Amino acid sequence: MKELSVVIVAGGKGLRMESTLPKQYLMLHVKPILVWTIEHLYDAIGDTVDTEFILVRPKADEAFVSEIMSLHLKKGIELKYADGGSQRAESVRNGLELATGAFVMIHDGVRPFVSKELLYRIWDARTNGAVVPAMEPTDSIRILDEERLYRSFPRSDVRLIQTPQLFERDLLVESYRGYFDHPNSSCTDDASIVELYGGLAPTVVEGEEQNIKITTPKDLALANWYLTRK
């Protein structure tokens, strides 16, 4: 058994990227986005915590992903592979089936700039059983109420949730079992599934501005700019 299983979810189609190639495979400078994500996770935590890395990709992309990893991934990084599902929750569940860690960290394959500092903020808060990183919004906030009017809402009471999200493995497995028995569309991430079906609200730690999710051409341009600053 490992201390930590990192499940990297890379099953997106990239519709908002306006590209025929799924966004996780697009080149970011000299490597695909997905490879940057895996390498940054490994460099940040893989050598200090007993960790396994599980990559969830579409079954149809099996040969293509193997070729990408052979060409671009640093030597010495071992991956387990799981098949993606028709929705993100199915992909996470498939990854969980391979996880042996006492804790599981779920991360978006198109968030390539996760830092060591962020990962250790999350890891150090693990005793609660559920941890998510979050950022306070900088824009003003309005909430659509029952009368279909947009009411002002204090942004200090709002957080924008990121990944990676960390959970005790057994808690996450049981929560997903409950979700698939009785699905609820209000669950938009792993933490909301754990909160609703596992009864545990997550500890929230400070996220990072650079921990962007690349889903649009503008995000990709910003990501290339981040790389020029490194």
PDB file of C-alpha atoms in Angstrom:
ATOM      1  CA  MET A   1       0.000   0.000   0.000  1.00  0.00           C
ATOM      2  CA  LYS A   2       1.178   3.508  -0.872  1.00  0.00           C
ATOM      3  CA  GLU A   3       0.803   6.650   1.213  1.00  0.00           C
ATOM      4  CA  LEU A   4      -0.721   8.533  -1.690  1.00  0.00           C
ATOM      5  CA  SER A   5      -2.385   7.773  -5.017  1.00  0.00           C
ATOM      6  CA  VAL A   6      -2.485  10.662  -7.473  1.00  0.00           C
ATOM      7  CA  VAL A   7      -5.270  10.248 -10.027  1.00  0.00           C
ATOM      8  CA  ILE A   8      -4.820  12.506 -13.048  1.00  0.00           C
ATOM      9  CA  VAL A   9      -8.047  12.890 -15.003  1.00  0.00           C
ATOM     10  CA  ALA A  10      -7.421  13.526 -18.695  1.00  0.00           C
ATOM     11  CA  GLY A  11     -10.586  12.625 -20.529  1.00  0.00           C
ATOM     12  CA  GLY A  12     -11.701  15.997 -21.873  1.00  0.00           C
ATOM     13  CA  LYS A  13     -12.586  16.637 -25.527  1.00  0.00           C
ATOM     14  CA  GLY A  14     -11.476  20.259 -25.720  1.00  0.00           C
ATOM     15  CA  LEU A  15     -14.636  21.684 -27.294  1.00  0.00           C
ATOM     16  CA  ARG A  16     -14.016  25.162 -25.883  1.00  0.00           C
ATOM     17  CA  MET A  17     -10.433  25.035 -27.149  1.00  0.00           C
ATOM     18  CA  GLU A  18     -11.742  25.068 -30.742  1.00  0.00           C
ATOM     19  CA  SER A  19      -9.318  22.272 -31.596  1.00  0.00           C
ATOM     20  CA  THR A  20      -9.785  18.825 -33.128  1.00  0.00           C
ATOM     21  CA  LEU A  21      -7.078  17.566 -30.755  1.00  0.00           C
ATOM     22  CA  PRO A  22      -8.246  17.193 -27.124  1.00  0.00           C
ATOM     23  CA  LYS A  23      -6.822  19.972 -24.983  1.00  0.00           C
ATOM     24  CA  GLN A  24      -4.714  17.720 -22.739  1.00  0.00           C
ATOM     25  CA  TYR A  25      -2.614  16.710 -25.763  1.00  0.00           C
ATOM     26  CA  LEU A  26      -1.998  20.209 -27.131  1.00  0.00           C
ATOM     27  CA  MET A  27       1.607  21.353 -27.121  1.00  0.00           C
ATOM     28  CA  LEU A  28       2.620  23.841 -24.462  1.00  0.00           C
ATOM     29  CA  HIS A  29       6.013  25.061 -25.589  1.00  0.00           C
ATOM     30  CA  VAL A  30       7.932  21.788 -26.139  1.00  0.00           C
ATOM     31  CA  LYS A  31       5.665  19.247 -24.404  1.00  0.00           C
ATOM     32  CA  PRO A  32       1.960  18.357 -24.327  1.00  0.00           C
ATOM     33  CA  ILE A  33      -0.014  19.969 -21.503  1.00  0.00           C
ATOM     34  CA  LEU A  34      -0.654  16.576 -19.906  1.00  0.00           C
ATOM     35  CA  VAL A  35       3.061  15.780 -19.712  1.00  0.00           C
ATOM     36  CA  TRP A  36       3.781  19.078 -17.935  1.00  0.00           C
ATOM     37  CA  THR A  37       1.039  18.235 -15.431  1.00  0.00           C
ATOM     38  CA  ILE A  38       2.429  14.785 -14.658  1.00  0.00           C
ATOM     39  CA  GLU A  39       6.018  15.978 -14.376  1.00  0.00           C
ATOM     40  CA  HIS A  40       5.186  18.896 -12.092  1.00  0.00           C
ATOM     41  CA  LEU A  41       3.191  16.603  -9.798  1.00  0.00           C
ATOM     42  CA  TYR A  42       6.023  14.090  -9.707  1.00  0.00           C
ATOM     43  CA  ASP A  43       8.716  16.714  -9.111  1.00  0.00           C
ATOM     44  CA  ALA A  44       6.676  18.307  -6.326  1.00  0.00           C
ATOM     45  CA  ILE A  45       5.763  15.282  -4.252  1.00  0.00           C
ATOM     46  CA  GLY A  46       6.828  12.014  -5.839  1.00  0.00           C
ATOM     47  CA  ASP A  47      10.274  11.862  -4.244  1.00  0.00           C
ATOM     48  CA  THR A  48       9.218  12.654  -0.667  1.00  0.00           C
ATOM     49  CA  VAL A  49       5.849  10.891  -0.242  1.00  0.00           C
ATOM     50  CA  ASP A  50       5.416   7.224  -1.196  1.00  0.00           C
ATOM     51  CA  THR A  51       3.248   7.919  -4.223  1.00  0.00           C
ATOM     52  CA  GLU A  52       1.751   6.168  -7.225  1.00  0.00           C
ATOM     53  CA  PHE A  53       0.466   8.002 -10.286  1.00  0.00           C
ATOM     54  CA  ILE A  54      -2.670   6.881 -12.126  1.00  0.00           C
ATOM     55  CA  LEU A  55      -3.510   8.435 -15.478  1.00  0.00           C
ATOM     56  CA  VAL A  56      -7.125   8.222 -16.628  1.00  0.00           C
ATOM     57  CA  ARG A  57      -7.407   8.671 -20.395  1.00  0.00           C
ATOM     58  CA  PRO A  58      -9.997   7.653 -22.987  1.00  0.00           C
ATOM     59  CA  LYS A  59      -9.716   4.015 -23.983  1.00  0.00           C
ATOM     60  CA  ALA A  60      -9.630   5.078 -27.625  1.00  0.00           C
ATOM     61  CA  ASP A  61      -6.502   7.152 -26.945  1.00  0.00           C
ATOM     62  CA  GLU A  62      -4.522   4.291 -25.399  1.00  0.00           C
ATOM     63  CA  ALA A  63      -1.931   3.945 -28.187  1.00  0.00           C
ATOM     64  CA  PHE A  64      -1.680   7.715 -28.752  1.00  0.00           C
ATOM     65  CA  VAL A  65      -1.081   8.426 -25.056  1.00  0.00           C
ATOM     66  CA  SER A  66       1.553   5.690 -24.843  1.00  0.00           C
ATOM     67  CA  GLU A  67       3.375   7.314 -27.753  1.00  0.00           C
ATOM     68  CA  ILE A  68       3.194  10.761 -26.133  1.00  0.00           C
ATOM     69  CA  MET A  69       4.583   9.453 -22.865  1.00  0.00           C
ATOM     70  CA  SER A  70       7.363   7.574 -24.626  1.00  0.00           C
ATOM     71  CA  LEU A  71       8.400  10.676 -26.548  1.00  0.00           C
ATOM     72  CA  HIS A  72       8.010  13.382 -23.901  1.00  0.00           C
ATOM     73  CA  LEU A  73       7.720  12.079 -20.324  1.00  0.00           C
ATOM     74  CA  LYS A  74      10.870  12.132 -18.203  1.00  0.00           C
ATOM     75  CA  LYS A  75      12.404   8.748 -17.612  1.00  0.00           C
ATOM     76  CA  GLY A  76      11.756   7.177 -14.230  1.00  0.00           C
ATOM     77  CA  ILE A  77       8.111   8.261 -13.876  1.00  0.00           C
ATOM     78  CA  GLU A  78       5.917   5.169 -13.665  1.00  0.00           C
ATOM     79  CA  LEU A  79       2.239   5.417 -14.496  1.00  0.00           C
ATOM     80  CA  LYS A  80      -0.748   3.166 -14.042  1.00  0.00           C
ATOM     81  CA  TYR A  81      -3.422   3.604 -16.703  1.00  0.00           C
ATOM     82  CA  ALA A  82      -7.201   3.581 -16.332  1.00  0.00           C
ATOM     83  CA  ASP A  83      -9.869   4.050 -18.987  1.00  0.00           C
ATOM     84  CA  GLY A  84     -11.963   7.182 -18.947  1.00  0.00           C
ATOM     85  CA  GLY A  85     -15.744   7.131 -18.708  1.00  0.00           C
ATOM     86  CA  SER A  86     -18.534   9.015 -20.423  1.00  0.00           C
ATOM     87  CA  GLN A  87     -18.466  11.619 -17.632  1.00  0.00           C
ATOM     88  CA  ARG A  88     -15.801  12.854 -15.254  1.00  0.00           C
ATOM     89  CA  ALA A  89     -17.243  11.015 -12.265  1.00  0.00           C
ATOM     90  CA  GLU A  90     -16.958   7.716 -14.117  1.00  0.00           C
ATOM     91  CA  SER A  91     -13.342   8.506 -14.986  1.00  0.00           C
ATOM     92  CA  VAL A  92     -12.507   9.219 -11.352  1.00  0.00           C
ATOM     93  CA  ARG A  93     -14.204   6.023 -10.240  1.00  0.00           C
ATOM     94  CA  ASN A  94     -12.176   4.018 -12.769  1.00  0.00           C
ATOM     95  CA  GLY A  95      -8.985   5.587 -11.473  1.00  0.00           C
ATOM     96  CA  LEU A  96      -9.970   4.837  -7.893  1.00  0.00           C
ATOM     97  CA  GLU A  97     -10.210   1.155  -8.717  1.00  0.00           C
ATOM     98  CA  LEU A  98      -6.418   1.125  -9.205  1.00  0.00           C
ATOM     99  CA  ALA A  99      -5.594   3.278  -6.180  1.00  0.00           C
ATOM    100  CA  THR A 100      -3.801   1.657  -3.241  1.00  0.00           C
ATOM    101  CA  GLY A 101      -2.906   4.800  -1.302  1.00  0.00           C
ATOM    102  CA  ALA A 102      -4.319   5.606   2.120  1.00  0.00           C
ATOM    103  CA  PHE A 103      -5.054   9.011   0.585  1.00  0.00           C
ATOM    104  CA  VAL A 104      -6.082   9.869  -2.961  1.00  0.00           C
ATOM    105  CA  MET A 105      -5.375  13.147  -4.730  1.00  0.00           C
ATOM    106  CA  ILE A 106      -7.543  13.943  -7.761  1.00  0.00           C
ATOM    107  CA  HIS A 107      -6.110  16.420 -10.259  1.00  0.00           C
ATOM    108  CA  ASP A 108      -7.181  17.833 -13.615  1.00  0.00           C
ATOM    109  CA  GLY A 109      -4.856  16.818 -16.429  1.00  0.00           C
ATOM    110  CA  VAL A 110      -4.983  20.353 -17.831  1.00  0.00           C
ATOM    111  CA  ARG A 111      -3.721  22.123 -14.708  1.00  0.00           C
ATOM    112  CA  PRO A 112       0.021  21.944 -15.456  1.00  0.00           C
ATOM    113  CA  PHE A 113       1.359  24.513 -12.996  1.00  0.00           C
ATOM    114  CA  VAL A 114       0.702  22.914  -9.614  1.00  0.00           C
ATOM    115  CA  SER A 115       3.558  23.815  -7.271  1.00  0.00           C
ATOM    116  CA  LYS A 116       5.362  22.013  -4.493  1.00  0.00           C
ATOM    117  CA  GLU A 117       4.182  24.642  -2.010  1.00  0.00           C
ATOM    118  CA  LEU A 118       0.530  24.068  -2.922  1.00  0.00           C
ATOM    119  CA  LEU A 119       0.827  20.291  -2.778  1.00  0.00           C
ATOM    120  CA  TYR A 120       2.345  20.418   0.682  1.00  0.00           C
ATOM    121  CA  ARG A 121      -0.314  22.826   1.957  1.00  0.00           C
ATOM    122  CA  ILE A 122      -2.842  20.228   0.883  1.00  0.00           C
ATOM    123  CA  TRP A 123      -0.862  17.231   2.178  1.00  0.00           C
ATOM    124  CA  ASP A 124      -0.193  18.839   5.554  1.00  0.00           C
ATOM    125  CA  ALA A 125      -3.947  19.385   6.070  1.00  0.00           C
ATOM    126  CA  ARG A 126      -4.865  15.755   5.305  1.00  0.00           C
ATOM    127  CA  THR A 127      -5.845  14.780   8.870  1.00  0.00           C
ATOM    128  CA  ASN A 128      -9.351  16.157   8.263  1.00  0.00           C
ATOM    129  CA  GLY A 129      -9.899  13.565   5.535  1.00  0.00           C
ATOM    130  CA  ALA A 130     -10.831  16.010   2.767  1.00  0.00           C
ATOM    131  CA  VAL A 131      -8.851  19.030   1.521  1.00  0.00           C
ATOM    132  CA  VAL A 132      -9.366  21.411  -1.414  1.00  0.00           C
ATOM    133  CA  PRO A 133      -7.425  24.469  -2.601  1.00  0.00           C
ATOM    134  CA  ALA A 134      -9.368  27.626  -3.347  1.00  0.00           C
ATOM    135  CA  MET A 135      -8.938  31.239  -4.382  1.00  0.00           C
ATOM    136  CA  GLU A 136     -10.942  34.298  -3.401  1.00  0.00           C
ATOM    137  CA  PRO A 137     -12.428  35.950  -6.521  1.00  0.00           C
ATOM    138  CA  THR A 138     -11.188  39.388  -7.505  1.00  0.00           C
ATOM    139  CA  ASP A 139     -14.334  40.415  -9.407  1.00  0.00           C
ATOM    140  CA  SER A 140     -17.558  41.571  -7.794  1.00  0.00           C
ATOM    141  CA  ILE A 141     -20.131  38.816  -7.234  1.00  0.00           C
ATOM    142  CA  ARG A 142     -23.866  38.695  -7.875  1.00  0.00           C
ATOM    143  CA  ILE A 143     -26.115  35.701  -7.146  1.00  0.00           C
ATOM    144  CA  LEU A 144     -29.250  34.817  -9.110  1.00  0.00           C
ATOM    145  CA  ASP A 145     -32.068  34.568  -6.567  1.00  0.00           C
ATOM    146  CA  GLU A 146     -35.460  32.821  -6.656  1.00  0.00           C
ATOM    147  CA  GLU A 147     -37.021  35.886  -8.269  1.00  0.00           C
ATOM    148  CA  ARG A 148     -34.477  35.648 -11.117  1.00  0.00           C
ATOM    149  CA  LEU A 149     -32.807  38.843  -9.979  1.00  0.00           C
ATOM    150  CA  TYR A 150     -29.052  39.206  -9.608  1.00  0.00           C
ATOM    151  CA  ARG A 151     -28.306  40.276  -6.036  1.00  0.00           C
ATOM    152  CA  SER A 152     -24.999  41.587  -4.795  1.00  0.00           C
ATOM    153  CA  PHE A 153     -23.042  39.073  -2.715  1.00  0.00           C
ATOM    154  CA  PRO A 154     -19.841  39.664  -0.705  1.00  0.00           C
ATOM    155  CA  ARG A 155     -16.931  38.112  -2.555  1.00  0.00           C
ATOM    156  CA  SER A 156     -15.175  37.491   0.759  1.00  0.00           C
ATOM    157  CA  ASP A 157     -17.758  34.718   1.295  1.00  0.00           C
ATOM    158  CA  VAL A 158     -16.988  33.030  -2.050  1.00  0.00           C
ATOM    159  CA  ARG A 159     -14.111  30.755  -3.054  1.00  0.00           C
ATOM    160  CA  LEU A 160     -13.141  29.437  -6.487  1.00  0.00           C
ATOM    161  CA  ILE A 161     -12.252  25.775  -6.081  1.00  0.00           C
ATOM    162  CA  GLN A 162      -9.224  24.225  -7.769  1.00  0.00           C
ATOM    163  CA  THR A 163      -7.562  20.824  -7.923  1.00  0.00           C
ATOM    164  CA  PRO A 164      -5.757  18.791  -6.718  1.00  0.00           C
ATOM    165  CA  GLN A 165      -8.286  17.685  -4.118  1.00  0.00           C
ATOM    166  CA  LEU A 166      -7.212  15.227  -1.430  1.00  0.00           C
ATOM    167  CA  PHE A 167      -9.305  12.610   0.387  1.00  0.00           C
ATOM    168  CA  GLU A 168      -8.991   9.522   2.502  1.00  0.00           C
ATOM    169  CA  ARG A 169      -9.347   6.753  -0.045  1.00  0.00           C
ATOM    170  CA  ASP A 170     -12.074   4.800   1.765  1.00  0.00           C
ATOM    171  CA  LEU A 171     -14.126   7.962   2.244  1.00  0.00           C
ATOM    172  CA  LEU A 172     -13.853   8.851  -1.432  1.00  0.00           C
ATOM    173  CA  VAL A 173     -14.686   5.327  -2.609  1.00  0.00           C
ATOM    174  CA  GLU A 174     -17.782   5.144  -0.407  1.00  0.00           C
ATOM    175  CA  SER A 175     -18.889   8.624  -1.444  1.00  0.00           C
ATOM    176  CA  TYR A 176     -18.640   7.729  -5.114  1.00  0.00           C
ATOM    177  CA  ARG A 177     -20.573   4.532  -4.483  1.00  0.00           C
ATOM    178  CA  GLY A 178     -23.367   6.646  -2.996  1.00  0.00           C
ATOM    179  CA  TYR A 179     -23.216   9.070  -5.899  1.00  0.00           C
ATOM    180  CA  PHE A 180     -23.641   6.348  -8.505  1.00  0.00           C
ATOM    181  CA  ASP A 181     -26.459   4.752  -6.529  1.00  0.00           C
ATOM    182  CA  HIS A 182     -28.328   8.073  -6.340  1.00  0.00           C
ATOM    183  CA  PRO A 183     -26.764  10.679  -8.690  1.00  0.00           C
ATOM    184  CA  ASN A 184     -27.190  14.375  -7.936  1.00  0.00           C
ATOM    185  CA  SER A 185     -26.456  16.990 -10.596  1.00  0.00           C
ATOM    186  CA  SER A 186     -25.454  19.558  -7.964  1.00  0.00           C
ATOM    187  CA  CYS A 187     -22.202  17.640  -7.435  1.00  0.00           C
ATOM    188  CA  THR A 188     -19.691  19.298  -9.736  1.00  0.00           C
ATOM    189  CA  ASP A 189     -16.432  18.037  -8.245  1.00  0.00           C
ATOM    190  CA  ASP A 190     -15.044  15.372  -5.943  1.00  0.00           C
ATOM    191  CA  ALA A 191     -15.385  17.515  -2.830  1.00  0.00           C
ATOM    192  CA  SER A 192     -19.098  18.100  -3.420  1.00  0.00           C
ATOM    193  CA  ILE A 193     -19.604  14.337  -3.809  1.00  0.00           C
ATOM    194  CA  VAL A 194     -17.758  13.675  -0.537  1.00  0.00           C
ATOM    195  CA  GLU A 195     -19.674  16.410   1.244  1.00  0.00           C
ATOM    196  CA  LEU A 196     -23.089  15.162   0.094  1.00  0.00           C
ATOM    197  CA  TYR A 197     -22.549  11.405   0.237  1.00  0.00           C
ATOM    198  CA  GLY A 198     -19.757  11.128   2.788  1.00  0.00           C
ATOM    199  CA  GLY A 199     -20.986  13.817   5.158  1.00  0.00           C
ATOM    200  CA  LEU A 200     -17.637  15.604   5.383  1.00  0.00           C
ATOM    201  CA  ALA A 201     -17.087  19.226   4.402  1.00  0.00           C
ATOM    202  CA  PRO A 202     -13.525  19.766   3.159  1.00  0.00           C
ATOM    203  CA  THR A 203     -10.794  21.788   4.762  1.00  0.00           C
ATOM    204  CA  VAL A 204      -9.993  24.690   2.432  1.00  0.00           C
ATOM    205  CA  VAL A 205      -6.394  25.799   1.894  1.00  0.00           C
ATOM    206  CA  GLU A 206      -5.082  28.702  -0.135  1.00  0.00           C
ATOM    207  CA  GLY A 207      -4.856  27.928  -3.849  1.00  0.00           C
ATOM    208  CA  GLU A 208      -2.620  29.580  -6.397  1.00  0.00           C
ATOM    209  CA  GLU A 209      -3.310  32.057  -9.176  1.00  0.00           C
ATOM    210  CA  GLN A 210      -0.970  30.217 -11.542  1.00  0.00           C
ATOM    211  CA  ASN A 211      -2.829  26.920 -11.009  1.00  0.00           C
ATOM    212  CA  ILE A 212      -5.000  27.572 -14.038  1.00  0.00           C
ATOM    213  CA  LYS A 213      -7.154  25.056 -15.874  1.00  0.00           C
ATOM    214  CA  ILE A 214      -6.430  25.274 -19.597  1.00  0.00           C
ATOM    215  CA  THR A 215      -9.770  25.074 -21.408  1.00  0.00           C
ATOM    216  CA  THR A 216      -9.732  27.963 -23.928  1.00  0.00           C
ATOM    217  CA  PRO A 217      -7.244  29.470 -26.394  1.00  0.00           C
ATOM    218  CA  LYS A 218      -6.829  32.403 -23.997  1.00  0.00           C
ATOM    219  CA  ASP A 219      -5.839  29.989 -21.208  1.00  0.00           C
ATOM    220  CA  LEU A 220      -3.268  28.388 -23.498  1.00  0.00           C
ATOM    221  CA  ALA A 221      -1.751  31.783 -24.315  1.00  0.00           C
ATOM    222  CA  LEU A 222      -1.574  32.579 -20.585  1.00  0.00           C
ATOM    223  CA  ALA A 223       0.070  29.220 -19.907  1.00  0.00           C
ATOM    224  CA  ASN A 224       2.737  29.923 -22.512  1.00  0.00           C
ATOM    225  CA  TRP A 225       3.348  33.273 -20.824  1.00  0.00           C
ATOM    226  CA  TYR A 226       3.744  31.542 -17.442  1.00  0.00           C
ATOM    227  CA  LEU A 227       6.406  29.296 -18.950  1.00  0.00           C
ATOM    228  CA  THR A 228       8.400  32.288 -20.210  1.00  0.00           C
ATOM    229  CA  ARG A 229       8.595  33.562 -16.604  1.00  0.00           C
ATOM    230  CA  LYS A 230      10.096  30.315 -15.260  1.00  0.00           C
TER     231      LYS A 230
END
